[in-house]
PDB file of C-alpha atoms in Angstrom:
ATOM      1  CA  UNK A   1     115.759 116.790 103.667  1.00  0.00           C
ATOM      2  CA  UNK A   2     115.631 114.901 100.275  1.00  0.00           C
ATOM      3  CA  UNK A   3     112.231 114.434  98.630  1.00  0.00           C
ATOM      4  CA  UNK A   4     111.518 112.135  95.689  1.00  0.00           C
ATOM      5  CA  UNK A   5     108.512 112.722  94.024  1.00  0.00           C
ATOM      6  CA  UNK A   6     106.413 109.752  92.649  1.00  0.00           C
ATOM      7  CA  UNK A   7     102.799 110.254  90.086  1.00  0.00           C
ATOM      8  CA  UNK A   8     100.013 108.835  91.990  1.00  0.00           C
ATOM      9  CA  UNK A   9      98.644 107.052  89.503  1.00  0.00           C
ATOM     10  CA  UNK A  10      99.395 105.134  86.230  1.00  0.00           C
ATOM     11  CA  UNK A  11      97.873 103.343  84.030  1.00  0.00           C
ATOM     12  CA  UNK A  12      98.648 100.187  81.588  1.00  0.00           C
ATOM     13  CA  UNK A  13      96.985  97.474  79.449  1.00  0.00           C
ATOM     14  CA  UNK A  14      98.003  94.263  79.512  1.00  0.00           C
ATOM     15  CA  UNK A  15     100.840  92.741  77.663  1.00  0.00           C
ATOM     16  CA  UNK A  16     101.912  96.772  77.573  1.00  0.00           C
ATOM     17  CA  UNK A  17     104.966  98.345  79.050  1.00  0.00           C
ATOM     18  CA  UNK A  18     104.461 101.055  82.072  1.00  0.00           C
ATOM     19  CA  UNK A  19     107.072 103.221  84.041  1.00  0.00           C
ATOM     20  CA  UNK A  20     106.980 104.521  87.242  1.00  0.00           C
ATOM     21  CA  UNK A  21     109.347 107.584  87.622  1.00  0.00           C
ATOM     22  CA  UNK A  22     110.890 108.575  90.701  1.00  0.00           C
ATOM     23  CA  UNK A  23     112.151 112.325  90.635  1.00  0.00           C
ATOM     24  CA  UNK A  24     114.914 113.773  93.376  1.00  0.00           C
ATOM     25  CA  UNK A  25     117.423 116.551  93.277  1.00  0.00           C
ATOM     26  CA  UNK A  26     120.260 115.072  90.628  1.00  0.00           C
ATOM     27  CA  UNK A  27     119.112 111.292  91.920  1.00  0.00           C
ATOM     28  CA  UNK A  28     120.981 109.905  89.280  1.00  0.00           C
ATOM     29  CA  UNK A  29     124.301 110.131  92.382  1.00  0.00           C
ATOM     30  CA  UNK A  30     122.023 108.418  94.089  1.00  0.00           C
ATOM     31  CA  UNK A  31     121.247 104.692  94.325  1.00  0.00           C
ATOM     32  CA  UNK A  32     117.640 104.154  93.741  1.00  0.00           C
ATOM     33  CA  UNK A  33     115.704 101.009  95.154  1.00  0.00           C
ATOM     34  CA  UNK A  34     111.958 100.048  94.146  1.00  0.00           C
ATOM     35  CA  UNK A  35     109.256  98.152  96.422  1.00  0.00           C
ATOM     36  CA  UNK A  36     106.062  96.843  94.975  1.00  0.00           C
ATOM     37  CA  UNK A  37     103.504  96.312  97.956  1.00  0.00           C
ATOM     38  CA  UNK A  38      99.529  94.433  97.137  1.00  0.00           C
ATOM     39  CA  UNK A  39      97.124  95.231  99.380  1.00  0.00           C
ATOM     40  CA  UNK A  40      97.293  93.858 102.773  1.00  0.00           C
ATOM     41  CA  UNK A  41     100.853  92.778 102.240  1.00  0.00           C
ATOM     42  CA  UNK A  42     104.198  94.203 103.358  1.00  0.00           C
ATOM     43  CA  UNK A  43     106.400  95.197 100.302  1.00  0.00           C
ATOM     44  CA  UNK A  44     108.325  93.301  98.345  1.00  0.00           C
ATOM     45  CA  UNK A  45     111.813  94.784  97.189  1.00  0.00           C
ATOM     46  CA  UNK A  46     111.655  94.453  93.115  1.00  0.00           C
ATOM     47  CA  UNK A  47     114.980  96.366  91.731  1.00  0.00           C
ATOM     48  CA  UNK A  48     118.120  97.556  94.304  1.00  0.00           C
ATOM     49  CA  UNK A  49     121.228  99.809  93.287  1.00  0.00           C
ATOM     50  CA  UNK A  50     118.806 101.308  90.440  1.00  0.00           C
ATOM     51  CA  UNK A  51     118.798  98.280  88.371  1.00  0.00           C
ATOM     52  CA  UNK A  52     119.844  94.885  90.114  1.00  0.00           C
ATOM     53  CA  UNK A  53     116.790  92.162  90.631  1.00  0.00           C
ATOM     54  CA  UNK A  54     116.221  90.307  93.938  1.00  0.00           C
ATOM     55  CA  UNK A  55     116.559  86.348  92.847  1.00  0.00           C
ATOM     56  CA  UNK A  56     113.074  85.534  92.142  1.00  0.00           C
ATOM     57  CA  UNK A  57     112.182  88.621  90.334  1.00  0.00           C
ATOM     58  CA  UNK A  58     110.992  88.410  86.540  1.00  0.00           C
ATOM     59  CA  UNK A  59     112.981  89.844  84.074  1.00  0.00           C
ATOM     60  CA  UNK A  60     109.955  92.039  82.901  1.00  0.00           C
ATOM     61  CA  UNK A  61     111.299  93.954  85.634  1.00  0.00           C
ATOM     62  CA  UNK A  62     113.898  96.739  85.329  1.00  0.00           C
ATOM     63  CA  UNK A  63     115.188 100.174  86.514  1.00  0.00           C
ATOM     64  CA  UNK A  64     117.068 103.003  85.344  1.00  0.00           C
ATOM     65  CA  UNK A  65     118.491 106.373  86.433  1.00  0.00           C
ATOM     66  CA  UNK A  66     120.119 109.258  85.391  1.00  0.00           C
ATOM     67  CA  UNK A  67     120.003 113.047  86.044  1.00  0.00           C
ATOM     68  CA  UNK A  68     116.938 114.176  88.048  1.00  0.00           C
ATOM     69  CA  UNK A  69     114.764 111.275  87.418  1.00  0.00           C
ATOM     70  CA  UNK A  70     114.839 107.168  87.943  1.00  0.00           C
ATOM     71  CA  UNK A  71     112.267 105.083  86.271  1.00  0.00           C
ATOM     72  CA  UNK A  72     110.901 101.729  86.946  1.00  0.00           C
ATOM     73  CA  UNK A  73     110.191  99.777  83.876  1.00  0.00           C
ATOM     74  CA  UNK A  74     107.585  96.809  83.825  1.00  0.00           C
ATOM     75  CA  UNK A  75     107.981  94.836  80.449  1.00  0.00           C
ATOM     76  CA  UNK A  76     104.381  92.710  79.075  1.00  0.00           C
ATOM     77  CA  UNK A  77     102.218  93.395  82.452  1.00  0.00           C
ATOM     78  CA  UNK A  78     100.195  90.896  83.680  1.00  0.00           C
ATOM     79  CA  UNK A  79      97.380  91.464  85.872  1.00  0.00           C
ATOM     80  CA  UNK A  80      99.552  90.223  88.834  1.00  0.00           C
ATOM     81  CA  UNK A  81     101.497  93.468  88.459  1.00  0.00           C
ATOM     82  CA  UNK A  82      98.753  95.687  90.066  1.00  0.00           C
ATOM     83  CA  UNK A  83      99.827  97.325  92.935  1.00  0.00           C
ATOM     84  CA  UNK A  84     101.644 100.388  94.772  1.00  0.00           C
ATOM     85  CA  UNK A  85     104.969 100.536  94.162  1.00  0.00           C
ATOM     86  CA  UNK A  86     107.663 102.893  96.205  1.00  0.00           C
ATOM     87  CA  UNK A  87     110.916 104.241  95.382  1.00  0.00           C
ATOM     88  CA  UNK A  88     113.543 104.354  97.878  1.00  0.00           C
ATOM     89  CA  UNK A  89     116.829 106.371  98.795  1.00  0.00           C
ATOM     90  CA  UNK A  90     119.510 106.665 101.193  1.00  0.00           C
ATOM     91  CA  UNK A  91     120.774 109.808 101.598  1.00  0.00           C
ATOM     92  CA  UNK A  92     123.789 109.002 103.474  1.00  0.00           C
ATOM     93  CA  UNK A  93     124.444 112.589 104.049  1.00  0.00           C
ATOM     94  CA  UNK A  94     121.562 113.442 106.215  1.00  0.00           C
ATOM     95  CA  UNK A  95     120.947 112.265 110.210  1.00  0.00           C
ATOM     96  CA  UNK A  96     117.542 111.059 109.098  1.00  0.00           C
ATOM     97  CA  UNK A  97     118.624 109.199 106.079  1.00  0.00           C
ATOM     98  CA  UNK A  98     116.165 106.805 104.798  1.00  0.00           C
ATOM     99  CA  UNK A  99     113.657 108.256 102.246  1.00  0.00           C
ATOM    100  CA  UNK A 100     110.472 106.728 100.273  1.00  0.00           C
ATOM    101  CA  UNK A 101     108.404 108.626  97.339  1.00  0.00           C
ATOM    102  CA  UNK A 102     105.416 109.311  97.939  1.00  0.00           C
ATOM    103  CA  UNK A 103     104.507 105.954  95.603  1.00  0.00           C
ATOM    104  CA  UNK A 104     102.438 104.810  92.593  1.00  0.00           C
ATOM    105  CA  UNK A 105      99.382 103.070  91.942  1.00  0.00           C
ATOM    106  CA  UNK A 106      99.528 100.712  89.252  1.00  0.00           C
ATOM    107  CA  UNK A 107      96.461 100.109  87.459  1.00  0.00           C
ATOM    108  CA  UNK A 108      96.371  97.354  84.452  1.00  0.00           C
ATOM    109  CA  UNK A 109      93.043  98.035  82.458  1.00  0.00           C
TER     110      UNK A 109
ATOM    111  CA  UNK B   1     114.240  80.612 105.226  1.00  0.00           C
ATOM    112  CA  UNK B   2     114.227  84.488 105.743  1.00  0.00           C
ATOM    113  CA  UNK B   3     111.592  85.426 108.827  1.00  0.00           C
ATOM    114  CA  UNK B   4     110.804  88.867 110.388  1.00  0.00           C
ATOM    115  CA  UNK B   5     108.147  88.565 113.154  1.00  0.00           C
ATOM    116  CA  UNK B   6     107.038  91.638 114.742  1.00  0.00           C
ATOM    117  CA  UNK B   7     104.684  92.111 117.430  1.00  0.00           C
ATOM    118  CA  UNK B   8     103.524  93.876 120.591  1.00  0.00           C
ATOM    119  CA  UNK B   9     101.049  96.432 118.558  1.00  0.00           C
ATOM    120  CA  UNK B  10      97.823  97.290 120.109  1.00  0.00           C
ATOM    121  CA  UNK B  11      95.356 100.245 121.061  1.00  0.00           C
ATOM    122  CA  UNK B  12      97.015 102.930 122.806  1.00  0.00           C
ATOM    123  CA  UNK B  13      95.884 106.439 124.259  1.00  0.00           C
ATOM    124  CA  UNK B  14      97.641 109.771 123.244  1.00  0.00           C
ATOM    125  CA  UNK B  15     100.835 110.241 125.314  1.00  0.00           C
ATOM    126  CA  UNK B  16     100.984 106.716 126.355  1.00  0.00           C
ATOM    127  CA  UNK B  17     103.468 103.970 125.169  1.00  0.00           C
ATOM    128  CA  UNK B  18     104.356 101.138 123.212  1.00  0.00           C
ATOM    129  CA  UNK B  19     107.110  98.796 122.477  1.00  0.00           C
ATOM    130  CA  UNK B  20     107.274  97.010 119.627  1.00  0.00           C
ATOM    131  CA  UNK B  21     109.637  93.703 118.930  1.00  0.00           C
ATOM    132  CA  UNK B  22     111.052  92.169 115.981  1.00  0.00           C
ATOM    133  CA  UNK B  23     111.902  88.275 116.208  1.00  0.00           C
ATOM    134  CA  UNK B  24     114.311  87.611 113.185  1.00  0.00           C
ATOM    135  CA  UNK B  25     115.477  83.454 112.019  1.00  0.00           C
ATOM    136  CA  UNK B  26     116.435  82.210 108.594  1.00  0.00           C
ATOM    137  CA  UNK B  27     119.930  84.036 108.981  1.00  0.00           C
ATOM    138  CA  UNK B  28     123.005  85.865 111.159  1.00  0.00           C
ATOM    139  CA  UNK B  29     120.977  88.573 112.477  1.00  0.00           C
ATOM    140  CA  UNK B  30     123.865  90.252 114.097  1.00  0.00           C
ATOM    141  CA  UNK B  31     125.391  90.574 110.633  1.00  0.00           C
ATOM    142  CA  UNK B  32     122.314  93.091 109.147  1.00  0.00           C
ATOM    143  CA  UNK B  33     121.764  96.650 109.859  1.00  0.00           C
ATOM    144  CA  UNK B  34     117.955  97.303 110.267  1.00  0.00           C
ATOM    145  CA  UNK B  35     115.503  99.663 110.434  1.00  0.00           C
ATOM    146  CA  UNK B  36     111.684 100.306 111.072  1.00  0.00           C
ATOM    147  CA  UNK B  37     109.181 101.412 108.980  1.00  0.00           C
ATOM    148  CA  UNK B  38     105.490 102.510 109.195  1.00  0.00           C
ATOM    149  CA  UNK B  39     102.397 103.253 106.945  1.00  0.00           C
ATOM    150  CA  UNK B  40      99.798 105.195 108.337  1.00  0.00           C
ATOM    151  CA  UNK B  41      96.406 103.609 106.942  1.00  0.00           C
ATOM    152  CA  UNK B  42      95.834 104.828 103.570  1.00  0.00           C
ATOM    153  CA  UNK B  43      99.116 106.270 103.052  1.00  0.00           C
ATOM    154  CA  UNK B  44     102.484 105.048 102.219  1.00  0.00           C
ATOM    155  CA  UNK B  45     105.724 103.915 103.492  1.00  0.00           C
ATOM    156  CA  UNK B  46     107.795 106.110 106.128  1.00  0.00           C
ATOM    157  CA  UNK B  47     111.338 105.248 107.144  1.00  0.00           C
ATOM    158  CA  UNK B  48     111.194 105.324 110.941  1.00  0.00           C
ATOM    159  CA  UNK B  49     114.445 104.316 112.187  1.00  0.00           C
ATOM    160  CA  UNK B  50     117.735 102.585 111.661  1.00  0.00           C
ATOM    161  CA  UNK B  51     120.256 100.488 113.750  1.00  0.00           C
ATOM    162  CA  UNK B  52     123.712  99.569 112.944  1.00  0.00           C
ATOM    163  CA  UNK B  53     124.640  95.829 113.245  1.00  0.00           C
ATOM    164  CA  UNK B  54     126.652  96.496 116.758  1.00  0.00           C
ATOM    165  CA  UNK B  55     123.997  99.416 117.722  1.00  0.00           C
ATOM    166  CA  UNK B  56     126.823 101.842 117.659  1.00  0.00           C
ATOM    167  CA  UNK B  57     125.375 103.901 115.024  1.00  0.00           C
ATOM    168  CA  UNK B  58     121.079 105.037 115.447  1.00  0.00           C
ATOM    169  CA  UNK B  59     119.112 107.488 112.999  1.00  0.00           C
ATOM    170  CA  UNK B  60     115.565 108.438 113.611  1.00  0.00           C
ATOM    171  CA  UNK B  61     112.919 110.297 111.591  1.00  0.00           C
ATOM    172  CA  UNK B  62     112.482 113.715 112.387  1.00  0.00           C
ATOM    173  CA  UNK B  63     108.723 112.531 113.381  1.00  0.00           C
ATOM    174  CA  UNK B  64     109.731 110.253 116.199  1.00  0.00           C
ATOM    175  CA  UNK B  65     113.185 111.783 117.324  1.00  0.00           C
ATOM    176  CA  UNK B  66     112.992 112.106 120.853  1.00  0.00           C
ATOM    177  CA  UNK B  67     109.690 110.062 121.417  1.00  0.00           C
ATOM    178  CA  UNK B  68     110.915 106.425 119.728  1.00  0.00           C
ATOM    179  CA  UNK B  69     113.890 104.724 120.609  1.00  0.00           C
ATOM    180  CA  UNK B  70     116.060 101.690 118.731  1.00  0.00           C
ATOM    181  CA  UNK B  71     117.490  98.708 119.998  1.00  0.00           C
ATOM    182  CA  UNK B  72     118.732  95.447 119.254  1.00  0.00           C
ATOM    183  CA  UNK B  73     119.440  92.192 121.163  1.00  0.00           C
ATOM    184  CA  UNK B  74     122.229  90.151 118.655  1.00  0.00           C
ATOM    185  CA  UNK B  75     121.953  87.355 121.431  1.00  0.00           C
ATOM    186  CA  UNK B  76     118.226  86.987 121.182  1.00  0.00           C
ATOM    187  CA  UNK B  77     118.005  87.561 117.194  1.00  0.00           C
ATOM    188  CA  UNK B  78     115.810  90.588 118.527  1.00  0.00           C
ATOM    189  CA  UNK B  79     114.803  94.441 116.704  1.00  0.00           C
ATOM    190  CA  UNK B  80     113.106  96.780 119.452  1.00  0.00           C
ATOM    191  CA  UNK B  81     111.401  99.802 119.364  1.00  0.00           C
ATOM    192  CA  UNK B  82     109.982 101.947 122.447  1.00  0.00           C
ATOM    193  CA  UNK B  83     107.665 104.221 121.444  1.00  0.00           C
ATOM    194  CA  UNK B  84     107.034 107.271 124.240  1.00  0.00           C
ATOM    195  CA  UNK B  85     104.207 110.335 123.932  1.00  0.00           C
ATOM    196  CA  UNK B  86     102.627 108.565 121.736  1.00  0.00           C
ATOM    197  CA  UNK B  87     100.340 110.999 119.211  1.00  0.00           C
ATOM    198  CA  UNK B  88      97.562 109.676 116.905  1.00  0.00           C
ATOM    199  CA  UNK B  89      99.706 110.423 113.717  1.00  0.00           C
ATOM    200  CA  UNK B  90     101.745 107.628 115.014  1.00  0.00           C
ATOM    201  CA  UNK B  91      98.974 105.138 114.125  1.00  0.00           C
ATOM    202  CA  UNK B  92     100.611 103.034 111.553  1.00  0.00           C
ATOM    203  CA  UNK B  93     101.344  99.689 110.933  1.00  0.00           C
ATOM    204  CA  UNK B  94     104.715  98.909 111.381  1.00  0.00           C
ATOM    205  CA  UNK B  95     107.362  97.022 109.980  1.00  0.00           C
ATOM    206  CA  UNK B  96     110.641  96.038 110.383  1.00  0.00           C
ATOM    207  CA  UNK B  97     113.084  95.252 107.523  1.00  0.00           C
ATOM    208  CA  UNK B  98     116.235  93.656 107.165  1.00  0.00           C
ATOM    209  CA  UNK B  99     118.845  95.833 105.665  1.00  0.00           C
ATOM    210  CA  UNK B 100     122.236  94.464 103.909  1.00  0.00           C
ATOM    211  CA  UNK B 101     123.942  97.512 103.275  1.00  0.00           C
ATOM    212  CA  UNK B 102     123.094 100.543 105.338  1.00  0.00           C
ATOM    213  CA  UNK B 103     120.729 101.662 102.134  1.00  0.00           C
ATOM    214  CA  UNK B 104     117.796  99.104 101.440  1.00  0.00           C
ATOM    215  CA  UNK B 105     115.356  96.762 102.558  1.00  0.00           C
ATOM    216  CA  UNK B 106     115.390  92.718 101.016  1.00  0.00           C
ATOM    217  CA  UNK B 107     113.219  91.407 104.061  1.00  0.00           C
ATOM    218  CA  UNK B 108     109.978  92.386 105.630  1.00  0.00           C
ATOM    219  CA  UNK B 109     108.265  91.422 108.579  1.00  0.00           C
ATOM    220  CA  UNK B 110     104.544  91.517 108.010  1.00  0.00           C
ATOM    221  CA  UNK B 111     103.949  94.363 110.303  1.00  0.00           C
ATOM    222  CA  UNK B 112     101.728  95.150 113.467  1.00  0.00           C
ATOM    223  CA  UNK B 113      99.024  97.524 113.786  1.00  0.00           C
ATOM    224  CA  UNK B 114      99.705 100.437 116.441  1.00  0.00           C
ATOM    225  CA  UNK B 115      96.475 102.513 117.126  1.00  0.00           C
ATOM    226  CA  UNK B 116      96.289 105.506 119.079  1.00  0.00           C
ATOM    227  CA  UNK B 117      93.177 107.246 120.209  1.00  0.00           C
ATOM    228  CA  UNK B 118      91.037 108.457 122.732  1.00  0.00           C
TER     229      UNK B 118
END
């Protein structure tokens, strides 16, 4: 089945610019979706078809992808930004086609 | 506006059952695939299962195929899932999410807790 592999952790200041890769087996034929989820809440999709926003999403939000590897940029982070945040697949070719990364903890120092 | 309501969580003992609703309003329910999706405390998301729009077309994890099954009621706006032999790794909570084109999620429900132990 297809994996996509996620760094636990990363780590930004404020007013800084972090990514969050997502790495799969040539993902770029994929189409890549991103979650952020704060604790005790259910996620909250932030970027669909690799780099479309949700109304209602800031701008400071995009995401790319090409190749192996799709990355989840987050422009000037504000505190608010803190949180997990998943990538997400469809791998339309399997029987058990709906995969997550293992996701990424956010951190703003 | 967009709601997902699930309930019917609870404590549970190994090999015993659950099932689990999803109440949807805010929009044309019958005209969104959707799916179910757990995290295990701690850890994070798992895609559970997925239902077409007219239930003609069902995937399941490979963790729940055979013990969890998916249905929908387009008449009652309602998501199901009956969980059988139910296993302690199935402690999760668990959501269900609206899905507009067989590939993502754009609405969550904000989940219920499903606890099994002896």
């Amino acid at each position: 089945s297809y994996v996509l592999t996620q760094p636990p952790s990363v780590s930004v200041a404020p007013g800084k610019t972090a990514g969050i890769t997502c790495g799969g087996n040539n993902i770029g034929s994929k189409s890549v979706h991103w979650y952020q989820q704060k604790p005790g809440q259910a996620p909250v999709l932030v970027i669909y078809y690799d780099t479309d926003r949700p109304s209602g999403i800031p701008e400071r939000f995009s995401g790319s992808n090409s190749g192996n590897t799709a990355t989840l940029t987050i422009s000037w982070v504000e505190a608010g930004d803190e949180a997990d945040y998943y990538c997400q697949v469809w791998d339309s070719s399997s029987d058990h086609p709906g995969v997550f990364g293992g996701g990424t903890k956010l951190t703003v120092l | 506006q967009v709601q997902l309501v699930e309930s019917g969580g609870g404590l549970v003992k190994p090999g015993g059952s659950l099932r689990l609703s999803c109440t949807a309003s805010g929009f044309t329910f019958s005209d969104y695939y959707m799916s179910w999706i757990r995290q295990a405390p701690g850890k994070g998301l798992e895609w559970v299962s997925y239902i077409s729009t007219s239930s003609s077309t069902i995937y399941y994890a490979d963790s729940v195929k055979g013990r969890f099954t998916i249905s929908r009621d387009n008449a009652k706006n309602s998501l199901y899932l009956q969980m059988n032999s139910l296993r302690a790794e199935d402690t999760a909570v668990y959501y269900c999410a609206r899905d507009p084109s067989a590939g993502h999620f754009d609405y969550w429900g904000q989940g219920t807790l499903v606890t099994v132990f002896s």
